[in-house]
Coordinates of C-alpha atoms and ligand atoms in Angstrom, one line a residue:
X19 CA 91.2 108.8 71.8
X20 CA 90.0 105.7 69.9
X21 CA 89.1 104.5 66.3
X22 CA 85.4 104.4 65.6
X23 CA 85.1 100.7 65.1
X24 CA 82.4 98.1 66.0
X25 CA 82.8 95.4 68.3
X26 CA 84.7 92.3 67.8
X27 CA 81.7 89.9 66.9
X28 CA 83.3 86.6 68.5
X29 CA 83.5 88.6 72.3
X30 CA 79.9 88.1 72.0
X31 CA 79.6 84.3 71.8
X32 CA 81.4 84.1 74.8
X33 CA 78.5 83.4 77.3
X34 CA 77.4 80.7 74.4
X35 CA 81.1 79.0 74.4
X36 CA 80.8 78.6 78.5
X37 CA 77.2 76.9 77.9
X38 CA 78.5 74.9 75.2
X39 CA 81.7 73.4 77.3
X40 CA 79.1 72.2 79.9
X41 CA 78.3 69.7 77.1
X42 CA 79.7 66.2 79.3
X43 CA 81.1 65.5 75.7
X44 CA 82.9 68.5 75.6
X45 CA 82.6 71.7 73.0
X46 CA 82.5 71.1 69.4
X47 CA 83.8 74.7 68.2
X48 CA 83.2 75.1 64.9
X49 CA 82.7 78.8 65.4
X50 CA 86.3 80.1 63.8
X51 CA 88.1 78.6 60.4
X52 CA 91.5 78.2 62.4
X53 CA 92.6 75.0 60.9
X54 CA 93.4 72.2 63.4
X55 CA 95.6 69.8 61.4
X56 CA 99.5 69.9 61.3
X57 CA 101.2 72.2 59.0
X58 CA 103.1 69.9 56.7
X59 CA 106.5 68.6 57.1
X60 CA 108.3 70.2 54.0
X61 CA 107.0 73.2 55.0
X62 CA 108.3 73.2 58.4
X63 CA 111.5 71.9 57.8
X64 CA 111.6 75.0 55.4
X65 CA 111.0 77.2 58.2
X66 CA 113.6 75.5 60.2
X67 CA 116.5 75.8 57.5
X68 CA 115.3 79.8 57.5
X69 CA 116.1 80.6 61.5
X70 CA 119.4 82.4 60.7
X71 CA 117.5 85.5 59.5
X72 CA 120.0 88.4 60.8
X73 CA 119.2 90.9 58.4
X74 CA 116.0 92.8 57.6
X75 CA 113.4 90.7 55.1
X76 CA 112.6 92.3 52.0
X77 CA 109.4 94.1 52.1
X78 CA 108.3 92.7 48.5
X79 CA 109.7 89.2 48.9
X80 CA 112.7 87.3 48.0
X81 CA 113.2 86.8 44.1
X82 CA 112.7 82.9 44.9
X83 CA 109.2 83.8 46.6
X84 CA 108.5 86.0 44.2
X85 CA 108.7 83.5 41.2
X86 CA 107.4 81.2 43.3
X87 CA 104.3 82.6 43.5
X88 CA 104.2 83.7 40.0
X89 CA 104.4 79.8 39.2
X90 CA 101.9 79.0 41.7
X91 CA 99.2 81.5 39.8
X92 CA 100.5 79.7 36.4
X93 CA 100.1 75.8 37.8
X94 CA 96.7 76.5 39.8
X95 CA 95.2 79.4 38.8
X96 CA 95.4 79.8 35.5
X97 CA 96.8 83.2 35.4
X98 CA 99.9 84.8 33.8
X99 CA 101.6 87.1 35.6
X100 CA 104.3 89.5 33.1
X101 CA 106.6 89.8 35.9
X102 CA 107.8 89.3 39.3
X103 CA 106.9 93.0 40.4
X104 CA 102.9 91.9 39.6
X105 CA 103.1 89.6 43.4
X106 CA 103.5 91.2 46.8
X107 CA 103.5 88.8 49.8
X108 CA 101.8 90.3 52.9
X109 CA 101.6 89.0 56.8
X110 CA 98.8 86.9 56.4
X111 CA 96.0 88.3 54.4
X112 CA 93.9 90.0 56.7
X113 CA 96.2 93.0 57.5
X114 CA 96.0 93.5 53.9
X115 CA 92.3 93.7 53.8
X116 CA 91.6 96.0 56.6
X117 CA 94.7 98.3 55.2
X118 CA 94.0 98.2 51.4
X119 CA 91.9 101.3 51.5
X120 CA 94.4 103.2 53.4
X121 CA 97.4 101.8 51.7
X122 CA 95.5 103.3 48.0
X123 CA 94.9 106.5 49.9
X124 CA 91.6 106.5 50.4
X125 CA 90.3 108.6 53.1
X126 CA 87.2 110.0 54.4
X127 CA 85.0 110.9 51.5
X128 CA 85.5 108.1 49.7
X129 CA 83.4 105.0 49.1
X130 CA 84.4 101.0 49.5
X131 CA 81.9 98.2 48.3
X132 CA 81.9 94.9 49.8
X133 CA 79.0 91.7 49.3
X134 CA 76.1 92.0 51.1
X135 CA 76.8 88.8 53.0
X136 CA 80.6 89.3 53.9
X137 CA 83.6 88.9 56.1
X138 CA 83.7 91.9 57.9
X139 CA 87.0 93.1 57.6
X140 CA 86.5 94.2 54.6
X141 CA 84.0 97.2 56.6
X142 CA 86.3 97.5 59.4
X143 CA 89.0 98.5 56.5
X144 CA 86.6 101.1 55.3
X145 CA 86.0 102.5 59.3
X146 CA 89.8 102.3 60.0
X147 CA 89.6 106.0 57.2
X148 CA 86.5 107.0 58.3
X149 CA 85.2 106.2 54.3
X150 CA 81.7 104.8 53.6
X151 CA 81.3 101.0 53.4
X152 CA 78.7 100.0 50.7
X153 CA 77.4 96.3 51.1
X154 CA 76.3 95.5 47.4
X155 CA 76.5 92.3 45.2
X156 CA 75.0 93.7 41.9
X157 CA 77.5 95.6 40.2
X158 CA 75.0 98.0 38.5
X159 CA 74.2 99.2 41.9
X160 CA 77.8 100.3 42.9
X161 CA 77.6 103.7 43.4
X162 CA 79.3 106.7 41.3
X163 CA 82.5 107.7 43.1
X164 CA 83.4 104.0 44.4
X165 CA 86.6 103.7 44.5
X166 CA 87.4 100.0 46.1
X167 CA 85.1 96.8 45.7
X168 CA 86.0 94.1 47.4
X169 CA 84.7 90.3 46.0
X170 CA 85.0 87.1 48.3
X171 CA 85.1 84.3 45.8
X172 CA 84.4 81.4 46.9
X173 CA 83.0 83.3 50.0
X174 CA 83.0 83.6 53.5
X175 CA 81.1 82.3 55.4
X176 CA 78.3 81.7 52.6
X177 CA 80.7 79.5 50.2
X178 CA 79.7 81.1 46.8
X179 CA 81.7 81.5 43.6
X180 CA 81.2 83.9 41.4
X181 CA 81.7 82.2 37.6
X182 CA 83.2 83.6 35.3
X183 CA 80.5 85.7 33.9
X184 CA 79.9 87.2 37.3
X185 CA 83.4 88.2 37.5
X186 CA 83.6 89.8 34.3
X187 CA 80.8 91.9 34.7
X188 CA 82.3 92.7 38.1
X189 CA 85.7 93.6 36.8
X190 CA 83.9 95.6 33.5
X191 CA 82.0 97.7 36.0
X192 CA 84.7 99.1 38.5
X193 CA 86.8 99.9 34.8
X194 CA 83.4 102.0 34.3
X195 CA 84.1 103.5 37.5
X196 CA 87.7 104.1 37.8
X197 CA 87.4 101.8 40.9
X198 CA 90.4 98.8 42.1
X199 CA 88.5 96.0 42.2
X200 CA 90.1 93.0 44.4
X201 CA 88.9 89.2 44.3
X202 CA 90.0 88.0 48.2
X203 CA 90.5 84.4 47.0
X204 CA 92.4 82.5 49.9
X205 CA 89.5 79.6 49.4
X206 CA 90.3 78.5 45.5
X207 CA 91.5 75.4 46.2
X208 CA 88.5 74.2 48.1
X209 CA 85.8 74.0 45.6
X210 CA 83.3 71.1 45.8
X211 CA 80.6 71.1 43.1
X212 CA 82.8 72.7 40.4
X213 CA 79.4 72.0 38.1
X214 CA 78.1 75.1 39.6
X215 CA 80.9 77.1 38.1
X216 CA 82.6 75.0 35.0
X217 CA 82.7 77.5 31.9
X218 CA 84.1 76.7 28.4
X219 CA 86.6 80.0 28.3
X220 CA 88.5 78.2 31.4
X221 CA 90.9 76.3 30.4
X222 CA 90.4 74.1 33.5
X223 CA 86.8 74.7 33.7
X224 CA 85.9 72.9 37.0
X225 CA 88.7 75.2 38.6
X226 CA 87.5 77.7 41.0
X227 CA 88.1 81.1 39.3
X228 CA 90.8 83.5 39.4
X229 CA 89.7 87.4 38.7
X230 CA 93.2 87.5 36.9
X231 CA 92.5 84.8 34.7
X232 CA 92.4 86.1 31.3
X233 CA 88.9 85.0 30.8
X234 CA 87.9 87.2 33.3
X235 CA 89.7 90.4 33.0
X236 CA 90.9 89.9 29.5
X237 CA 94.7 90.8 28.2
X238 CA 95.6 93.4 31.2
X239 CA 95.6 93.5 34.8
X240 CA 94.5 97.3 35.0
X241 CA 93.0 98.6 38.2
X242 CA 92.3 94.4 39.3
X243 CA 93.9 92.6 41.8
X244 CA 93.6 89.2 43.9
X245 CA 95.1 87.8 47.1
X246 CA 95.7 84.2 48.5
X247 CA 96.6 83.0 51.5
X248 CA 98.5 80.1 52.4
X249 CA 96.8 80.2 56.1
X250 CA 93.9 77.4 55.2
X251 CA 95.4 75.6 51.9
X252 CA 98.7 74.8 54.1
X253 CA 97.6 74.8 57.6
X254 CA 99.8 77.6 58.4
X255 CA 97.4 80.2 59.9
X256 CA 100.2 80.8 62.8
X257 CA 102.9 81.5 60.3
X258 CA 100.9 84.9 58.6
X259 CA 102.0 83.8 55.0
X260 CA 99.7 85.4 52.0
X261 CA 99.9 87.2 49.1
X262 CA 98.6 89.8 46.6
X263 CA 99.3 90.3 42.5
X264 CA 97.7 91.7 39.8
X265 CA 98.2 95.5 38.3
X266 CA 102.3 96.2 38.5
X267 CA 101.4 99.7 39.4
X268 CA 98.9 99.1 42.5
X269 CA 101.2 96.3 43.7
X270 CA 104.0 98.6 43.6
X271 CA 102.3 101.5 45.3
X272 CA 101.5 99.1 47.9
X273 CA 104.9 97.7 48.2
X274 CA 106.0 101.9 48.4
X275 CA 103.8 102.3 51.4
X276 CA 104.7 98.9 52.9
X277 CA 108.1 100.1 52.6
X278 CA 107.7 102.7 54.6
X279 CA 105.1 101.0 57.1
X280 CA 107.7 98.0 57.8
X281 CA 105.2 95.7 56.2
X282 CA 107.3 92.6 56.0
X283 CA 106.7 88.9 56.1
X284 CA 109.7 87.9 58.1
X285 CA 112.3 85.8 56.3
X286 CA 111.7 82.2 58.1
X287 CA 108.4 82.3 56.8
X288 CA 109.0 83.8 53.3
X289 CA 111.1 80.7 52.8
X290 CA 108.6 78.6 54.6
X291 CA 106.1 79.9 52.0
X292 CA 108.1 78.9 49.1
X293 CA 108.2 75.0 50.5
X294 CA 103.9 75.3 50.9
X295 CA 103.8 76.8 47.2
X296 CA 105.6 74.8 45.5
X297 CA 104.2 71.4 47.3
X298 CA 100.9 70.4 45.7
X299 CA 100.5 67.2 47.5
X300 CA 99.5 68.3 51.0
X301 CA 97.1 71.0 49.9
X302 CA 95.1 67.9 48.0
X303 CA 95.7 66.0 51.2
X304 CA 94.0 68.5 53.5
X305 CA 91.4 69.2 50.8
X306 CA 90.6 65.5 51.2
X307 CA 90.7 65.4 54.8
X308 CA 87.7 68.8 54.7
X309 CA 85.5 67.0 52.2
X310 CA 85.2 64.0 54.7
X311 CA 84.1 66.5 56.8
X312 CA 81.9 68.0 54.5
X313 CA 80.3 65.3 53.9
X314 CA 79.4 63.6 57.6
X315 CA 78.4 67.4 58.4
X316 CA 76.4 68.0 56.5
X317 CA 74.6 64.8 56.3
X318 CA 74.0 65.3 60.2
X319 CA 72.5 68.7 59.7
X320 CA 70.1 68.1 57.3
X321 CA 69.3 65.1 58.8
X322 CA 68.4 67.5 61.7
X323 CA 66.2 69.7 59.9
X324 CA 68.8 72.5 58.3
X325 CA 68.9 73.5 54.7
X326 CA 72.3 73.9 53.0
X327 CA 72.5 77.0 51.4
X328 CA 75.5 78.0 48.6
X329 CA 78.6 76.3 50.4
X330 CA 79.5 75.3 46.8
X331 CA 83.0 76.0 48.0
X332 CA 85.4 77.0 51.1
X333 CA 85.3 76.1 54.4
X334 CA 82.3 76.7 55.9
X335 CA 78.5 75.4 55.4
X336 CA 76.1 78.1 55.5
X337 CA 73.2 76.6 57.2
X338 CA 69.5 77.6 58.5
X339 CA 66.3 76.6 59.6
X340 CA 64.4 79.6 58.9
X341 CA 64.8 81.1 62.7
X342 CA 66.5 84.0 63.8
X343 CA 70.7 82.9 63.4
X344 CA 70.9 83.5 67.7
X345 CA 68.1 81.3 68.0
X346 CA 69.7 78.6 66.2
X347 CA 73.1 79.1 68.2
X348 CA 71.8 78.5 71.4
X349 CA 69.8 75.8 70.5
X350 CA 73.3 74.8 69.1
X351 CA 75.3 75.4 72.5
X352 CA 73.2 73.0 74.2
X353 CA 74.1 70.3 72.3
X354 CA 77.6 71.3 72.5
X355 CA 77.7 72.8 69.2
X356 CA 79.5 76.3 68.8
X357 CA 78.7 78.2 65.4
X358 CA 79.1 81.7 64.0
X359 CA 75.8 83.1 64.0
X360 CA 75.0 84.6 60.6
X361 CA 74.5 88.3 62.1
X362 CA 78.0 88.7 62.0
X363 CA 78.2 88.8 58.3
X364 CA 74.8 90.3 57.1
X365 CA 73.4 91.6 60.3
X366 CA 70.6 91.0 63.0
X367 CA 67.9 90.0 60.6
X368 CA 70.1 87.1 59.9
X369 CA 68.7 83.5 60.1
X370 CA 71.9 81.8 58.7
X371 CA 74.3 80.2 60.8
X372 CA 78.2 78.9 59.7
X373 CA 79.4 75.7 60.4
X374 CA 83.3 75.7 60.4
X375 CA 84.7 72.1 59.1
X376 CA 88.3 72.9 60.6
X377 CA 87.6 70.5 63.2
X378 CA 89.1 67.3 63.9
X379 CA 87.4 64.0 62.4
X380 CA 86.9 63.0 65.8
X381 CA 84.8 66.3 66.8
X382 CA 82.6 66.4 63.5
X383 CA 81.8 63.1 63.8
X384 CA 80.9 63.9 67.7
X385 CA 78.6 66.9 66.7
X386 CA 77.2 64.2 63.8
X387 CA 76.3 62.0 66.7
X388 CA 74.8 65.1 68.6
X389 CA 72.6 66.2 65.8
X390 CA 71.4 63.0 64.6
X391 CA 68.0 62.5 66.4
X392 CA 67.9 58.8 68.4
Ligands
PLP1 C1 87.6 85.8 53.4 C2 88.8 85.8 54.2 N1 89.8 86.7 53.9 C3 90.9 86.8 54.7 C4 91.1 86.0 55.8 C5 92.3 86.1 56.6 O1 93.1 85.0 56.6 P1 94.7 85.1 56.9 O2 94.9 86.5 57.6 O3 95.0 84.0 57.8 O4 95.4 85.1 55.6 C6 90.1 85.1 56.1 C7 90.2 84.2 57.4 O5 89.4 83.6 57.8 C8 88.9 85.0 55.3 O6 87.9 84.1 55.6

């Protein structure tokens, strides 16, 4: 007995990670956004003062994680949040994506819509029911019956925000449609041309934004909800520390379910998570640290002949040179170079690849040097 599920796209770069370590300057991996610099102090002397943690965590967070988080959505998001029940902190975010539609009782006949261009958890969340997985940007398109539509904003692995007007007309839509709609936004404090998105209703207007901002969904929360995590703002991808709020009556159907699922961030953490929230200095250090690499990246590559596409935001530059994406990876490998091939996100056809900048400045500035014909 097994789940019908595809296979786990990074086994297949395997053979290109051995050629790629042959490199006698060793592998630049920039295939995975697993962040490489240290989680910050104040967060892990939070952890630390945590370690007594006899008794069981609560499954919808401690009231200090709770609040903070609703201050957190205030300060950098721009979004009220009535109450504390609105926020539900999960174990990282990605058991939340590929759960959602089982945790909302989907099942088998029922449809979930995710971008065209798209991490792909949100399909394997879809295939874990047995429900059908639409890949559709344009909201008109969504199909009668949808009952989950997942946005990526700012996106992985393509690094595109949706403004404000994109949102709206996404959240008016699933209304239409009697559909939760959910915003995974766990890149909103990595935008870099906020041009592309500034809008007059923001009241931060070069601020990445929110799906709960009121601008976007207006004076309620109905049927819309967003998630965060803390994995890449706070270098704290080992801890599993994220989020979800928005409608009080989805989050607390979740939290039901989770209740019963033993769903629970464990108590170290949940304290560890109130120190990252509430700290804004090292999230604007480590976005400092990623635009340095930004920038000598992608210098390099299209110095080398690549074209940039979206990356307005995130982690990632979306890159290609008009060849099939596994063409581009090998050629990649043999300079030492390992990248996500764009077939993992919008299928074979694809002639993207992504570029992950969680490397350290001493590896992006050796892949710059690779790239950079002599
Ligand atoms: C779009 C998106 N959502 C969710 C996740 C999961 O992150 P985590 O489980 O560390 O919170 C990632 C990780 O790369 C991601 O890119």
């Amino acid at each position: 007995m097994a789940l019908d599920l595809p296979d786990f796209p990074w086994d297949s770069l395997a053979p290109l990670a051995r050629r790629a370590r042959e490199h006698p300057g060793g592998i630049v991996d920039l295939s995975v956004g697993s962040p490489v610099d240290a989680t910050p102090d104040v967060v892990r002397a939070a952890l630390v003062a945590a370690t007594d943690a006899h008794a069981y965590p609560q499954t919808m967070g401690t009231p200090a994680l709770r609040e903070a988080i609703v201050r957190w959505y205030a300060r950098r998001r721009g979004v009220t949040l009535s109450t504390p029940d609105a926020v539900l902190p999960t174990i990282g975010s990605k058991e939340l994506v590929a759960l959602l539609p089982m945790l909302l009782g989907l099942g088998r006949d029922d449809t979930v819509v995710h971008p065209r261009t798209a991490y792909p958890t949100y399909a394997v969340g879809a295939a874990l029911i047995g429900a059908r997985a639409v890949a559709e940007d344009d909201p008109a398109a969504w199909p009668e019956g949808t009952r989950l539509v997942w946005l990526n904003s700012p996106g992985n692995p393509d690094g595109a925000v949706l403004g404000v007007e994109g949102l709206r007309t996404a959240v008016a839509r699933a209304r239409e449609l009697g559909a939760v709609i959910v915003n995974d936004e766990c890149y909103a404090e990595l935008g870099w041309e906020p041009e592309r998105w500034a809008h007059g209703d923001s009241e931060v207007p070069e601020r990445v934004p929110s799906i709960l901002a009121p601008e976007v969904s207006g004076n309620t929360h109905a049927g819309v909800l967003g998630i965060y995590s803390l994995s890449k703002q706070s270098n704290l991808a080992g801890y599993r520390a994220a989020f979800s709020a928005g409608d009080p009556a989805i989050v607390g159907a979740l939290l039901e379910a989770r209740k019963h699922a033993g769903l629970i961030p464990p108590a170290p953490v949940q304290a560890a998570m109130i120190a990252a929230l509430d700290d804004e200095q090292h999230v604007a250090e480590q976005k400092e640290r990623y635009r340095a690499r930004r920038d000598a990246l992608r210098t390099a590559l299209e110095g080398a002949g690549f074209r940039i596409d979206r990356s307005e935001a995130g982690l990632y530059l979306w890159a290609s040179r008009d060849e099939p994406c596994w063409s581009t990876v090998e050629r990649l490998a043999e300079l030492g170079i390992l990248v996500a091939p764009g077939s993992f996100y919008e299928g074979e056809m694809s002639t993207h690849v992504r570029f992950a900048l969680t490397a350290t400045d001493e590896r992006i500035a050796a892949a710059a040097s690779r790239l950079t014909p002599n």
